[in-house]
Structure formats: structure tokens, C-alpha cells
PDB file of C-alpha atoms in Angstrom:
ATOM      1  CA  MET A   1      11.552 -18.024  -0.485  1.00  0.00           C
ATOM      2  CA  THR A   2      12.359 -17.976  -4.163  1.00  0.00           C
ATOM      3  CA  GLY A   3      10.325 -16.947  -7.196  1.00  0.00           C
ATOM      4  CA  GLY A   4       8.435 -19.659  -9.048  1.00  0.00           C
ATOM      5  CA  ALA A   5       8.120 -20.148 -12.756  1.00  0.00           C
ATOM      6  CA  THR A   6       4.558 -18.855 -13.055  1.00  0.00           C
ATOM      7  CA  ALA A   7       4.357 -16.129 -15.671  1.00  0.00           C
ATOM      8  CA  ALA A   8       2.330 -12.946 -15.315  1.00  0.00           C
ATOM      9  CA  PRO A   9      -1.008 -12.941 -17.158  1.00  0.00           C
ATOM     10  CA  ALA A  10      -0.359 -12.035 -20.771  1.00  0.00           C
ATOM     11  CA  SER A  11      -3.683 -10.195 -21.034  1.00  0.00           C
ATOM     12  CA  GLN A  12      -2.599  -7.464 -18.639  1.00  0.00           C
ATOM     13  CA  SER A  13      -1.636  -4.056 -20.031  1.00  0.00           C
ATOM     14  CA  HIS A  14       0.529  -3.508 -16.968  1.00  0.00           C
ATOM     15  CA  ILE A  15       2.872  -5.930 -15.240  1.00  0.00           C
ATOM     16  CA  PRO A  16       1.942  -7.134 -11.741  1.00  0.00           C
ATOM     17  CA  VAL A  17       4.910  -6.596  -9.439  1.00  0.00           C
ATOM     18  CA  LEU A  18       6.574  -9.742  -8.022  1.00  0.00           C
ATOM     19  CA  PHE A  19       3.867 -11.874  -9.639  1.00  0.00           C
ATOM     20  CA  SER A  20       5.499 -15.299  -9.457  1.00  0.00           C
ATOM     21  CA  GLN A  21       6.782 -14.638  -5.949  1.00  0.00           C
ATOM     22  CA  VAL A  22       3.290 -13.686  -4.764  1.00  0.00           C
ATOM     23  CA  MET A  23       1.765 -16.808  -6.320  1.00  0.00           C
ATOM     24  CA  GLU A  24       4.333 -18.972  -4.561  1.00  0.00           C
ATOM     25  CA  ALA A  25       3.829 -17.122  -1.288  1.00  0.00           C
ATOM     26  CA  LEU A  26       0.046 -17.542  -1.256  1.00  0.00           C
ATOM     27  CA  GLN A  27       0.180 -21.280  -2.018  1.00  0.00           C
ATOM     28  CA  VAL A  28      -3.244 -21.084  -3.673  1.00  0.00           C
ATOM     29  CA  LYS A  29      -5.323 -24.236  -3.275  1.00  0.00           C
ATOM     30  CA  GLY A  30      -8.312 -24.976  -5.445  1.00  0.00           C
ATOM     31  CA  ASP A  31     -10.972 -24.928  -2.742  1.00  0.00           C
ATOM     32  CA  GLY A  32      -9.509 -22.081  -0.671  1.00  0.00           C
ATOM     33  CA  THR A  33     -10.755 -18.580   0.048  1.00  0.00           C
ATOM     34  CA  PHE A  34      -8.332 -15.813  -0.867  1.00  0.00           C
ATOM     35  CA  PHE A  35      -8.539 -12.075  -0.310  1.00  0.00           C
ATOM     36  CA  ASP A  36      -7.017  -9.371  -2.523  1.00  0.00           C
ATOM     37  CA  GLY A  37      -7.348  -6.075  -0.673  1.00  0.00           C
ATOM     38  CA  THR A  38      -5.763  -3.930  -3.391  1.00  0.00           C
ATOM     39  CA  PHE A  39      -7.203  -5.151  -6.683  1.00  0.00           C
ATOM     40  CA  GLY A  40      -5.769  -2.354  -8.836  1.00  0.00           C
ATOM     41  CA  ARG A  41      -6.170  -3.710 -12.345  1.00  0.00           C
ATOM     42  CA  GLY A  42      -6.286  -7.318 -11.227  1.00  0.00           C
ATOM     43  CA  GLY A  43      -2.915  -8.744 -12.205  1.00  0.00           C
ATOM     44  CA  HIS A  44      -2.418 -10.722  -9.011  1.00  0.00           C
ATOM     45  CA  ALA A  45      -6.144 -11.500  -8.645  1.00  0.00           C
ATOM     46  CA  ARG A  46      -6.236 -13.121 -12.094  1.00  0.00           C
ATOM     47  CA  GLY A  47      -3.300 -15.296 -11.086  1.00  0.00           C
ATOM     48  CA  VAL A  48      -5.171 -16.471  -7.983  1.00  0.00           C
ATOM     49  CA  LEU A  49      -8.357 -17.056  -9.951  1.00  0.00           C
ATOM     50  CA  ASP A  50      -6.484 -19.192 -12.490  1.00  0.00           C
ATOM     51  CA  LYS A  51      -5.478 -21.542  -9.663  1.00  0.00           C
ATOM     52  CA  LEU A  52      -8.860 -21.765  -7.948  1.00  0.00           C
ATOM     53  CA  GLY A  53     -11.226 -24.652  -8.585  1.00  0.00           C
ATOM     54  CA  ALA A  54     -15.003 -24.515  -8.742  1.00  0.00           C
ATOM     55  CA  GLY A  55     -15.209 -24.531  -4.949  1.00  0.00           C
ATOM     56  CA  GLY A  56     -12.700 -21.742  -4.384  1.00  0.00           C
ATOM     57  CA  ARG A  57     -13.456 -18.114  -3.644  1.00  0.00           C
ATOM     58  CA  LEU A  58     -11.728 -14.839  -4.459  1.00  0.00           C
ATOM     59  CA  LEU A  59     -12.732 -11.838  -2.341  1.00  0.00           C
ATOM     60  CA  VAL A  60     -11.753  -8.479  -3.809  1.00  0.00           C
ATOM     61  CA  MET A  61     -11.602  -5.042  -2.183  1.00  0.00           C
ATOM     62  CA  ASP A  62     -10.320  -1.671  -3.377  1.00  0.00           C
ATOM     63  CA  LYS A  63     -10.984   1.973  -2.554  1.00  0.00           C
ATOM     64  CA  ASP A  64     -10.761   3.021  -6.183  1.00  0.00           C
ATOM     65  CA  PRO A  65     -14.088   3.028  -8.123  1.00  0.00           C
ATOM     66  CA  GLU A  66     -12.181   2.375 -11.349  1.00  0.00           C
ATOM     67  CA  ALA A  67     -10.542  -0.694  -9.824  1.00  0.00           C
ATOM     68  CA  ILE A  68     -13.945  -1.933  -8.664  1.00  0.00           C
ATOM     69  CA  ALA A  69     -15.297  -1.476 -12.204  1.00  0.00           C
ATOM     70  CA  GLU A  70     -12.391  -3.576 -13.528  1.00  0.00           C
ATOM     71  CA  ALA A  71     -13.026  -6.224 -10.865  1.00  0.00           C
ATOM     72  CA  THR A  72     -16.686  -6.343 -11.875  1.00  0.00           C
ATOM     73  CA  ARG A  73     -15.640  -7.026 -15.453  1.00  0.00           C
ATOM     74  CA  LEU A  74     -13.318  -9.777 -14.204  1.00  0.00           C
ATOM     75  CA  ALA A  75     -16.114 -11.405 -12.199  1.00  0.00           C
ATOM     76  CA  ASP A  76     -18.668 -11.223 -15.054  1.00  0.00           C
ATOM     77  CA  GLY A  77     -20.911 -13.952 -13.707  1.00  0.00           C
ATOM     78  CA  ASP A  78     -18.112 -15.937 -12.009  1.00  0.00           C
ATOM     79  CA  ALA A  79     -19.716 -17.125  -8.770  1.00  0.00           C
ATOM     80  CA  ARG A  80     -16.270 -17.604  -7.208  1.00  0.00           C
ATOM     81  CA  VAL A  81     -15.634 -13.840  -7.122  1.00  0.00           C
ATOM     82  CA  SER A  82     -17.121 -11.402  -4.589  1.00  0.00           C
ATOM     83  CA  ILE A  83     -16.395  -7.658  -4.713  1.00  0.00           C
ATOM     84  CA  HIS A  84     -16.623  -4.882  -2.140  1.00  0.00           C
ATOM     85  CA  GLN A  85     -15.547  -1.255  -2.506  1.00  0.00           C
ATOM     86  CA  GLY A  86     -13.671   0.052   0.510  1.00  0.00           C
ATOM     87  CA  SER A  87     -10.384   0.005   2.364  1.00  0.00           C
ATOM     88  CA  PHE A  88      -8.757  -3.304   3.252  1.00  0.00           C
ATOM     89  CA  ALA A  89      -8.549  -1.875   6.764  1.00  0.00           C
ATOM     90  CA  GLU A  90     -12.231  -2.830   7.012  1.00  0.00           C
ATOM     91  CA  LEU A  91     -11.878  -6.374   5.680  1.00  0.00           C
ATOM     92  CA  ALA A  92     -13.034  -7.963   8.946  1.00  0.00           C
ATOM     93  CA  GLN A  93     -16.273  -5.959   8.694  1.00  0.00           C
ATOM     94  CA  TRP A  94     -17.115  -7.619   5.377  1.00  0.00           C
ATOM     95  CA  ASP A  95     -19.326 -10.630   6.094  1.00  0.00           C
ATOM     96  CA  ALA A  96     -17.743 -12.565   3.224  1.00  0.00           C
ATOM     97  CA  THR A  97     -14.520 -12.903   5.264  1.00  0.00           C
ATOM     98  CA  ALA A  98     -16.253 -14.234   8.390  1.00  0.00           C
ATOM     99  CA  ASP A  99     -15.557 -17.917   7.669  1.00  0.00           C
ATOM    100  CA  GLY A 100     -11.814 -17.293   7.470  1.00  0.00           C
ATOM    101  CA  LEU A 101      -9.227 -16.799   4.762  1.00  0.00           C
ATOM    102  CA  ASP A 102      -6.555 -19.074   3.330  1.00  0.00           C
ATOM    103  CA  GLY A 103      -4.556 -16.171   1.977  1.00  0.00           C
ATOM    104  CA  VAL A 104      -4.418 -12.384   2.106  1.00  0.00           C
ATOM    105  CA  LEU A 105      -2.607 -10.172  -0.410  1.00  0.00           C
ATOM    106  CA  LEU A 106      -1.998  -6.459   0.161  1.00  0.00           C
ATOM    107  CA  ASP A 107      -0.158  -4.601  -2.612  1.00  0.00           C
ATOM    108  CA  LEU A 108       0.338  -1.260  -0.906  1.00  0.00           C
ATOM    109  CA  GLY A 109       0.559   2.260  -2.241  1.00  0.00           C
ATOM    110  CA  VAL A 110      -0.507   3.704  -5.556  1.00  0.00           C
ATOM    111  CA  SER A 111      -0.990   1.428  -8.577  1.00  0.00           C
ATOM    112  CA  SER A 112       0.608   1.869 -11.986  1.00  0.00           C
ATOM    113  CA  PRO A 113      -2.714   2.767 -13.678  1.00  0.00           C
ATOM    114  CA  GLN A 114      -3.333   5.448 -11.059  1.00  0.00           C
ATOM    115  CA  LEU A 115       0.119   6.921 -11.709  1.00  0.00           C
ATOM    116  CA  ASP A 116      -0.342   6.768 -15.474  1.00  0.00           C
ATOM    117  CA  ILE A 117      -3.645   8.665 -15.550  1.00  0.00           C
ATOM    118  CA  ALA A 118      -2.881  12.380 -15.230  1.00  0.00           C
ATOM    119  CA  GLU A 119      -6.421  13.176 -14.086  1.00  0.00           C
ATOM    120  CA  ARG A 120      -5.901  11.227 -10.867  1.00  0.00           C
ATOM    121  CA  GLY A 121      -3.245  13.710  -9.718  1.00  0.00           C
ATOM    122  CA  PHE A 122      -0.750  11.211  -8.303  1.00  0.00           C
ATOM    123  CA  SER A 123       2.190  11.932 -10.594  1.00  0.00           C
ATOM    124  CA  PHE A 124       4.413  15.017 -10.683  1.00  0.00           C
ATOM    125  CA  GLY A 125       5.494  13.883 -14.152  1.00  0.00           C
ATOM    126  CA  LYS A 126       2.044  14.402 -15.680  1.00  0.00           C
ATOM    127  CA  ASP A 127       0.070  17.617 -15.321  1.00  0.00           C
ATOM    128  CA  GLY A 128      -3.423  17.067 -13.987  1.00  0.00           C
ATOM    129  CA  PRO A 129      -5.825  18.113 -11.237  1.00  0.00           C
ATOM    130  CA  LEU A 130      -4.192  18.019  -7.786  1.00  0.00           C
ATOM    131  CA  ASP A 131      -6.457  15.261  -6.454  1.00  0.00           C
ATOM    132  CA  MET A 132      -4.547  12.171  -5.174  1.00  0.00           C
ATOM    133  CA  ARG A 133      -7.625  10.458  -3.709  1.00  0.00           C
ATOM    134  CA  MET A 134      -7.781   6.712  -4.234  1.00  0.00           C
ATOM    135  CA  ASP A 135     -11.538   6.929  -3.732  1.00  0.00           C
ATOM    136  CA  THR A 136     -12.484   9.858  -5.948  1.00  0.00           C
ATOM    137  CA  SER A 137     -16.084   9.757  -4.740  1.00  0.00           C
ATOM    138  CA  SER A 138     -15.368  10.891  -1.189  1.00  0.00           C
ATOM    139  CA  GLY A 139     -13.003  12.791   1.038  1.00  0.00           C
ATOM    140  CA  GLU A 140     -10.776  15.809   0.635  1.00  0.00           C
ATOM    141  CA  SER A 141      -8.527  16.233  -2.394  1.00  0.00           C
ATOM    142  CA  ALA A 142      -4.892  17.266  -2.114  1.00  0.00           C
ATOM    143  CA  ALA A 143      -5.767  20.702  -3.536  1.00  0.00           C
ATOM    144  CA  GLN A 144      -8.488  21.204  -0.922  1.00  0.00           C
ATOM    145  CA  TRP A 145      -6.186  20.173   1.906  1.00  0.00           C
ATOM    146  CA  LEU A 146      -3.334  22.402   0.721  1.00  0.00           C
ATOM    147  CA  ALA A 147      -5.784  25.318   0.513  1.00  0.00           C
ATOM    148  CA  ARG A 148      -6.806  25.072   4.188  1.00  0.00           C
ATOM    149  CA  ALA A 149      -3.953  23.432   6.167  1.00  0.00           C
ATOM    150  CA  ASP A 150      -1.664  25.758   8.084  1.00  0.00           C
ATOM    151  CA  GLU A 151       2.075  25.894   7.505  1.00  0.00           C
ATOM    152  CA  ARG A 152       2.950  23.733  10.492  1.00  0.00           C
ATOM    153  CA  GLU A 153       0.499  20.970   9.524  1.00  0.00           C
ATOM    154  CA  ILE A 154       1.833  20.860   5.967  1.00  0.00           C
ATOM    155  CA  ALA A 155       5.430  20.715   7.200  1.00  0.00           C
ATOM    156  CA  ASP A 156       4.581  17.939   9.675  1.00  0.00           C
ATOM    157  CA  VAL A 157       2.951  15.845   6.945  1.00  0.00           C
ATOM    158  CA  LEU A 158       5.902  16.287   4.566  1.00  0.00           C
ATOM    159  CA  TRP A 159       8.362  15.285   7.295  1.00  0.00           C
ATOM    160  CA  THR A 160       6.350  12.415   8.800  1.00  0.00           C
ATOM    161  CA  PHE A 161       5.140  10.740   5.605  1.00  0.00           C
ATOM    162  CA  GLY A 162       7.823  11.841   3.142  1.00  0.00           C
ATOM    163  CA  GLU A 163      10.877  12.182   5.377  1.00  0.00           C
ATOM    164  CA  GLU A 164      11.408  15.443   3.504  1.00  0.00           C
ATOM    165  CA  ARG A 165      14.284  17.397   5.068  1.00  0.00           C
ATOM    166  CA  MET A 166      13.114  20.637   3.436  1.00  0.00           C
ATOM    167  CA  SER A 167       9.584  20.245   4.790  1.00  0.00           C
ATOM    168  CA  ARG A 168       9.415  23.640   6.482  1.00  0.00           C
ATOM    169  CA  ARG A 169      10.781  25.484   3.467  1.00  0.00           C
ATOM    170  CA  ILE A 170       8.290  23.763   1.136  1.00  0.00           C
ATOM    171  CA  ALA A 171       5.365  24.399   3.506  1.00  0.00           C
ATOM    172  CA  ARG A 172       6.253  28.068   3.739  1.00  0.00           C
ATOM    173  CA  ALA A 173       6.413  28.348  -0.065  1.00  0.00           C
ATOM    174  CA  ILE A 174       3.012  26.651  -0.411  1.00  0.00           C
ATOM    175  CA  VAL A 175       1.379  29.050   2.049  1.00  0.00           C
ATOM    176  CA  GLU A 176       2.975  32.075   0.359  1.00  0.00           C
ATOM    177  CA  ARG A 177       1.876  30.875  -3.081  1.00  0.00           C
ATOM    178  CA  ARG A 178      -1.752  30.217  -2.132  1.00  0.00           C
ATOM    179  CA  ALA A 179      -2.059  33.769  -0.798  1.00  0.00           C
ATOM    180  CA  THR A 180      -2.053  34.923  -4.419  1.00  0.00           C
ATOM    181  CA  ALA A 181      -3.385  31.855  -6.276  1.00  0.00           C
ATOM    182  CA  PRO A 182      -4.495  28.371  -5.156  1.00  0.00           C
ATOM    183  CA  LEU A 183      -2.501  25.289  -6.102  1.00  0.00           C
ATOM    184  CA  THR A 184      -4.826  23.220  -8.271  1.00  0.00           C
ATOM    185  CA  ARG A 185      -2.522  21.346 -10.678  1.00  0.00           C
ATOM    186  CA  THR A 186       0.195  18.736 -10.137  1.00  0.00           C
ATOM    187  CA  ALA A 187       2.611  20.666 -12.369  1.00  0.00           C
ATOM    188  CA  GLU A 188       2.167  23.777 -10.221  1.00  0.00           C
ATOM    189  CA  LEU A 189       3.077  21.911  -7.040  1.00  0.00           C
ATOM    190  CA  ALA A 190       5.995  20.080  -8.695  1.00  0.00           C
ATOM    191  CA  GLU A 191       7.417  23.350 -10.068  1.00  0.00           C
ATOM    192  CA  LEU A 192       7.041  25.104  -6.714  1.00  0.00           C
ATOM    193  CA  VAL A 193       8.926  22.336  -4.888  1.00  0.00           C
ATOM    194  CA  ALA A 194      11.631  22.238  -7.565  1.00  0.00           C
ATOM    195  CA  ARG A 195      12.218  25.968  -7.086  1.00  0.00           C
ATOM    196  CA  VAL A 196      12.753  25.754  -3.321  1.00  0.00           C
ATOM    197  CA  VAL A 197      14.513  22.369  -3.004  1.00  0.00           C
ATOM    198  CA  PRO A 198      18.059  22.062  -4.350  1.00  0.00           C
ATOM    199  CA  ARG A 199      18.438  18.961  -6.502  1.00  0.00           C
ATOM    200  CA  GLY A 200      21.945  18.113  -5.301  1.00  0.00           C
ATOM    201  CA  LYS A 201      23.272  14.648  -6.162  1.00  0.00           C
ATOM    202  CA  ASP A 202      19.868  12.967  -5.876  1.00  0.00           C
ATOM    203  CA  THR A 203      18.674  11.815  -9.293  1.00  0.00           C
ATOM    204  CA  SER A 204      15.003  11.718  -8.282  1.00  0.00           C
ATOM    205  CA  HIS A 205      12.693  14.689  -8.862  1.00  0.00           C
ATOM    206  CA  PRO A 206      12.743  17.173  -5.954  1.00  0.00           C
ATOM    207  CA  ALA A 207       8.968  16.758  -5.530  1.00  0.00           C
ATOM    208  CA  THR A 208       9.091  12.962  -5.092  1.00  0.00           C
ATOM    209  CA  ARG A 209       8.887  12.991  -1.296  1.00  0.00           C
ATOM    210  CA  THR A 210       6.342  15.810  -1.213  1.00  0.00           C
ATOM    211  CA  PHE A 211       3.943  13.965  -3.509  1.00  0.00           C
ATOM    212  CA  GLN A 212       4.404  10.731  -1.554  1.00  0.00           C
ATOM    213  CA  ALA A 213       3.719  12.451   1.760  1.00  0.00           C
ATOM    214  CA  ILE A 214       0.596  14.281   0.626  1.00  0.00           C
ATOM    215  CA  ARG A 215      -0.802  11.139  -1.014  1.00  0.00           C
ATOM    216  CA  ILE A 216      -0.250   9.064   2.132  1.00  0.00           C
ATOM    217  CA  HIS A 217      -1.924  11.746   4.256  1.00  0.00           C
ATOM    218  CA  ILE A 218      -4.919  12.251   1.956  1.00  0.00           C
ATOM    219  CA  ASN A 219      -5.616   8.507   1.816  1.00  0.00           C
ATOM    220  CA  ASN A 220      -4.794   7.688   5.450  1.00  0.00           C
ATOM    221  CA  GLU A 221      -2.505   4.983   4.087  1.00  0.00           C
ATOM    222  CA  LEU A 222      -0.293   4.091   7.036  1.00  0.00           C
ATOM    223  CA  ALA A 223      -3.184   3.870   9.503  1.00  0.00           C
ATOM    224  CA  ASP A 224      -4.980   1.666   6.968  1.00  0.00           C
ATOM    225  CA  VAL A 225      -1.935  -0.620   6.756  1.00  0.00           C
ATOM    226  CA  GLU A 226      -1.846  -1.063  10.531  1.00  0.00           C
ATOM    227  CA  ALA A 227      -5.595  -1.737  10.735  1.00  0.00           C
ATOM    228  CA  GLY A 228      -5.538  -3.999   7.674  1.00  0.00           C
ATOM    229  CA  LEU A 229      -2.719  -6.152   9.012  1.00  0.00           C
ATOM    230  CA  ALA A 230      -4.561  -6.629  12.301  1.00  0.00           C
ATOM    231  CA  ALA A 231      -7.779  -7.532  10.477  1.00  0.00           C
ATOM    232  CA  ALA A 232      -5.966  -9.949   8.157  1.00  0.00           C
ATOM    233  CA  HIS A 233      -4.321 -11.615  11.157  1.00  0.00           C
ATOM    234  CA  ASP A 234      -7.718 -12.122  12.767  1.00  0.00           C
ATOM    235  CA  ARG A 235      -9.345 -13.524   9.638  1.00  0.00           C
ATOM    236  CA  LEU A 236      -6.550 -15.854   8.473  1.00  0.00           C
ATOM    237  CA  LYS A 237      -7.090 -19.548   9.106  1.00  0.00           C
ATOM    238  CA  PRO A 238      -4.263 -21.620  10.617  1.00  0.00           C
ATOM    239  CA  GLY A 239      -1.852 -22.290   7.770  1.00  0.00           C
ATOM    240  CA  GLY A 240      -3.153 -19.267   5.857  1.00  0.00           C
ATOM    241  CA  ARG A 241      -0.636 -16.965   4.221  1.00  0.00           C
ATOM    242  CA  LEU A 242      -0.198 -13.200   4.514  1.00  0.00           C
ATOM    243  CA  ALA A 243       1.671 -11.577   1.606  1.00  0.00           C
ATOM    244  CA  VAL A 244       2.336  -7.833   1.649  1.00  0.00           C
ATOM    245  CA  ILE A 245       4.133  -5.766  -0.991  1.00  0.00           C
ATOM    246  CA  SER A 246       5.523  -2.407   0.162  1.00  0.00           C
ATOM    247  CA  PHE A 247       7.103   0.335  -1.907  1.00  0.00           C
ATOM    248  CA  HIS A 248       8.748   2.585   0.656  1.00  0.00           C
ATOM    249  CA  SER A 249      10.397   2.239   4.037  1.00  0.00           C
ATOM    250  CA  LEU A 250       7.479   3.632   6.068  1.00  0.00           C
ATOM    251  CA  GLU A 251       5.135   0.881   4.870  1.00  0.00           C
ATOM    252  CA  ASP A 252       7.736  -1.851   5.007  1.00  0.00           C
ATOM    253  CA  ARG A 253       8.708  -0.944   8.562  1.00  0.00           C
ATOM    254  CA  ILE A 254       5.087  -1.350   9.697  1.00  0.00           C
ATOM    255  CA  VAL A 255       4.791  -4.733   7.975  1.00  0.00           C
ATOM    256  CA  LYS A 256       8.144  -6.014   9.249  1.00  0.00           C
ATOM    257  CA  GLN A 257       7.413  -4.972  12.818  1.00  0.00           C
ATOM    258  CA  PHE A 258       3.883  -6.411  12.720  1.00  0.00           C
ATOM    259  CA  ILE A 259       5.115  -9.832  11.620  1.00  0.00           C
ATOM    260  CA  ALA A 260       7.957  -9.775  14.162  1.00  0.00           C
ATOM    261  CA  ARG A 261       5.600  -8.759  16.955  1.00  0.00           C
ATOM    262  CA  HIS A 262       3.430 -11.821  16.321  1.00  0.00           C
ATOM    263  CA  ALA A 263       6.279 -14.209  15.537  1.00  0.00           C
ATOM    264  CA  LYS A 264       8.926 -13.436  18.169  1.00  0.00           C
ATOM    265  CA  ALA A 265       8.790 -12.910  21.902  1.00  0.00           C
ATOM    266  CA  PRO A 266       9.750  -9.376  22.926  1.00  0.00           C
ATOM    267  CA  PRO A 267      13.145  -8.995  24.638  1.00  0.00           C
ATOM    268  CA  ALA A 268      12.921  -9.898  28.306  1.00  0.00           C
ATOM    269  CA  ASN A 269      13.486  -7.257  30.944  1.00  0.00           C
ATOM    270  CA  ARG A 270      15.249  -8.866  33.922  1.00  0.00           C
ATOM    271  CA  ARG A 271      14.100  -6.055  36.204  1.00  0.00           C
ATOM    272  CA  LEU A 272      10.418  -6.786  35.605  1.00  0.00           C
ATOM    273  CA  PRO A 273       8.473  -9.966  36.363  1.00  0.00           C
ATOM    274  CA  GLN A 274       7.374 -12.003  33.343  1.00  0.00           C
ATOM    275  CA  LEU A 275       3.599 -11.976  33.588  1.00  0.00           C
ATOM    276  CA  GLU A 276       2.723 -14.380  30.789  1.00  0.00           C
ATOM    277  CA  THR A 277       4.347 -16.690  28.280  1.00  0.00           C
ATOM    278  CA  PHE A 278       4.564 -15.397  24.718  1.00  0.00           C
ATOM    279  CA  THR A 279       2.662 -17.496  22.184  1.00  0.00           C
ATOM    280  CA  PRO A 280       3.505 -16.803  18.530  1.00  0.00           C
ATOM    281  CA  THR A 281       0.587 -16.533  16.123  1.00  0.00           C
ATOM    282  CA  LEU A 282       2.580 -15.949  12.931  1.00  0.00           C
ATOM    283  CA  ARG A 283       5.644 -17.521  11.377  1.00  0.00           C
ATOM    284  CA  ALA A 284       7.777 -15.325   9.142  1.00  0.00           C
ATOM    285  CA  LEU A 285       8.610 -17.099   5.892  1.00  0.00           C
ATOM    286  CA  GLY A 286      12.045 -16.000   4.803  1.00  0.00           C
ATOM    287  CA  SER A 287      13.254 -12.432   4.673  1.00  0.00           C
ATOM    288  CA  ALA A 288      12.360  -9.562   2.389  1.00  0.00           C
ATOM    289  CA  ILE A 289      11.826 -10.629  -1.245  1.00  0.00           C
ATOM    290  CA  ARG A 290      12.770  -8.271  -4.088  1.00  0.00           C
ATOM    291  CA  ALA A 291      12.517  -8.315  -7.856  1.00  0.00           C
ATOM    292  CA  ASP A 292      15.251 -10.124  -9.759  1.00  0.00           C
ATOM    293  CA  SER A 293      17.234  -8.633 -12.618  1.00  0.00           C
ATOM    294  CA  ASN A 294      14.810  -9.949 -15.251  1.00  0.00           C
ATOM    295  CA  GLU A 295      11.830  -8.236 -13.651  1.00  0.00           C
ATOM    296  CA  LEU A 296      13.767  -5.039 -13.051  1.00  0.00           C
ATOM    297  CA  GLY A 297      14.588  -4.906 -16.742  1.00  0.00           C
ATOM    298  CA  ALA A 298      10.971  -5.469 -17.788  1.00  0.00           C
ATOM    299  CA  ASN A 299       9.333  -3.334 -15.101  1.00  0.00           C
ATOM    300  CA  PRO A 300      11.483  -0.531 -13.600  1.00  0.00           C
ATOM    301  CA  ARG A 301       8.743   0.310 -11.074  1.00  0.00           C
ATOM    302  CA  SER A 302       9.464  -2.985  -9.322  1.00  0.00           C
ATOM    303  CA  ARG A 303      12.848  -1.716  -8.099  1.00  0.00           C
ATOM    304  CA  SER A 304      11.421  -0.430  -4.814  1.00  0.00           C
ATOM    305  CA  ALA A 305       9.012  -3.336  -4.202  1.00  0.00           C
ATOM    306  CA  VAL A 306       9.529  -5.470  -1.086  1.00  0.00           C
ATOM    307  CA  LEU A 307       7.447  -8.581  -0.411  1.00  0.00           C
ATOM    308  CA  ARG A 308       7.129 -10.020   3.098  1.00  0.00           C
ATOM    309  CA  VAL A 309       5.315 -13.275   3.809  1.00  0.00           C
ATOM    310  CA  ALA A 310       4.030 -14.882   6.998  1.00  0.00           C
ATOM    311  CA  GLU A 311       1.936 -17.927   7.877  1.00  0.00           C
ATOM    312  CA  LYS A 312      -0.787 -18.053  10.527  1.00  0.00           C
ATOM    313  CA  LEU A 313      -0.050 -20.609  13.218  1.00  0.00           C
ATOM    314  CA  GLU A 314      -2.434 -23.037  14.871  1.00  0.00           C
ATOM    315  CA  ALA A 315      -3.824 -21.662  18.122  1.00  0.00           C
ATOM    316  CA  ARG A 316      -2.391 -23.389  21.175  1.00  0.00           C
ATOM    317  CA  ALA A 317      -4.688 -24.595  23.942  1.00  0.00           C
TER     318      ALA A 317
END
């Protein structure tokens, strides 16, 4: 697939990643029902809403109370928009999706506004409380988890969700540090990691993988992706589109494998009897889509974005 000519909404203070490509992928029709499971600050949702007619519907979910507040301002009496706070993993439990969806958009990971607000605790580049929760009204913060988790658990999280090769060394340093003073600020954690991890030739900050791993763990992100993809698959109508933007290999691998699992028959094993015929339920539309040079110049954060698109197939009798 190729990017269309649709421009990102000029009213947005931040730039929606892969905006024109997402609009083309979703193939928004005026009377359709479309689901945005990661509203953020509404860049993609506004694009969908602009294409909907009076009979169309936009269903919005997000964990983040601030995103829900922004979505409420967007709706502002617009009967086409329905809003629900929660994880997209639970989209099939929302009654509004019961009649089926013509399109599902999941823009995974942390949003630009969340990164830009130091108080949210997502960024090692801005000192703030060590929180990292997407839903700040519930659950355990990063500081609380780091204060109670043992060394092995911390190391496992850093390795599994950050692919951090120095996971054991960082975990040991965290446990030693908290014996004298708790880690409560993002700058404290970033400085600790920088002291124990050699920078080498990598131009990224030494704490990049550590922050990613802890954030994914605190928000249960990868399990949510798996559950959300399954729920989206169930709720999509035949011909409906699934569009998912990932920002790191762990997410993208889950999305790629999910689409392949529903689009291609698994390799046959000649030693085992074939019990049933494989029936595809999705069709992959093209390969991974990335930002072009124009978008990369305007929005450097788009450099790691990968969009994958699939279409729900008609059920066979």
C-alpha cells in the first residue's frame, strides 16, 4: 500500500504518525463504524471523523484519563462519537462494538503527549515522578514496583521487554540503591542506568531499553496487544480493516505473527495426519509500511513506526 494525499489535521499540536497511510488503510466509508483503541490526542480519530457521514460512528477507547478528556471535548455533542475509558484489549466487552466494526485502529505504545509531560514519568529526558502508568487512576507505578520487586524479577523484565543485555547489572544496581534511598524520579533512574551501562557506539541513551521495559511491564502492554488483536478480529465485519502501528520489534512481531496466523496455513508436517483444512479469516494487505522522507523530516518520532494492515474475510460455509 502507498500513502495517500490526505494531510494531517492542521489543528493538532502534535503530528499523528503515518496519518495519510492510516486513512488509506482504513478505507473510511460515510456510514461505517470505526474503532480507535488508542485515542491519544485524537489525530487519527479526527481524520476518521472528517470522513464519516451523519450515519457513521466513531468508537473511542483509551486507558489514559487525559486522552478521554480530550476525546470528550472532540465529541462535544456529536452523536456519532462514543467514548469508553479502558484498554483496547477489552473492546469486545463494550456493547457499542457488538454490531461489528468496519475498521479498527491501534496505535501502540506511549503517545507523544505522554512523553512530553514530565509528570507522567515516561521520559528519561525529562525529570519527573517515576510513574509510567497510562491509567494514572489505578495500578502500581514504576516507583512502587521498583521498590518491591526482587532483583531477579527486575532483571527478567528488563531482558524480556527491553532486550537489555545488561539487565542483571542494572537490576543489581537498582536493588543496591534502594537499600539507602528509594528511586522516585525519572532522572534518578536514568542516571543510575547511565552509570552502570557503557554507552559504546550506540547513540541512544543507555536508559532507553530500561524505560521501555518497565513501561511495558507496568501497563501490561504486550498481553493487551495480543488480547486486543483477538478481540478486533472477532468484532470486524467481513471487508473490515485492521490497522496497527507498532514502535518496537516486540509489538511488531506480535502483530505480524497474528496476521500471518489468520492469513496463511501453517507449514504441513508430513509425519502427522492433517485433521482439518485451514480457512483464512484475514488477508494481509501489503507488507510493513513506514514513514517516508518527508514525514521523517517533519516528525522524527515516526522513524520507528511500522504500520501493518489486514482485511477481514467473508466466513466460508
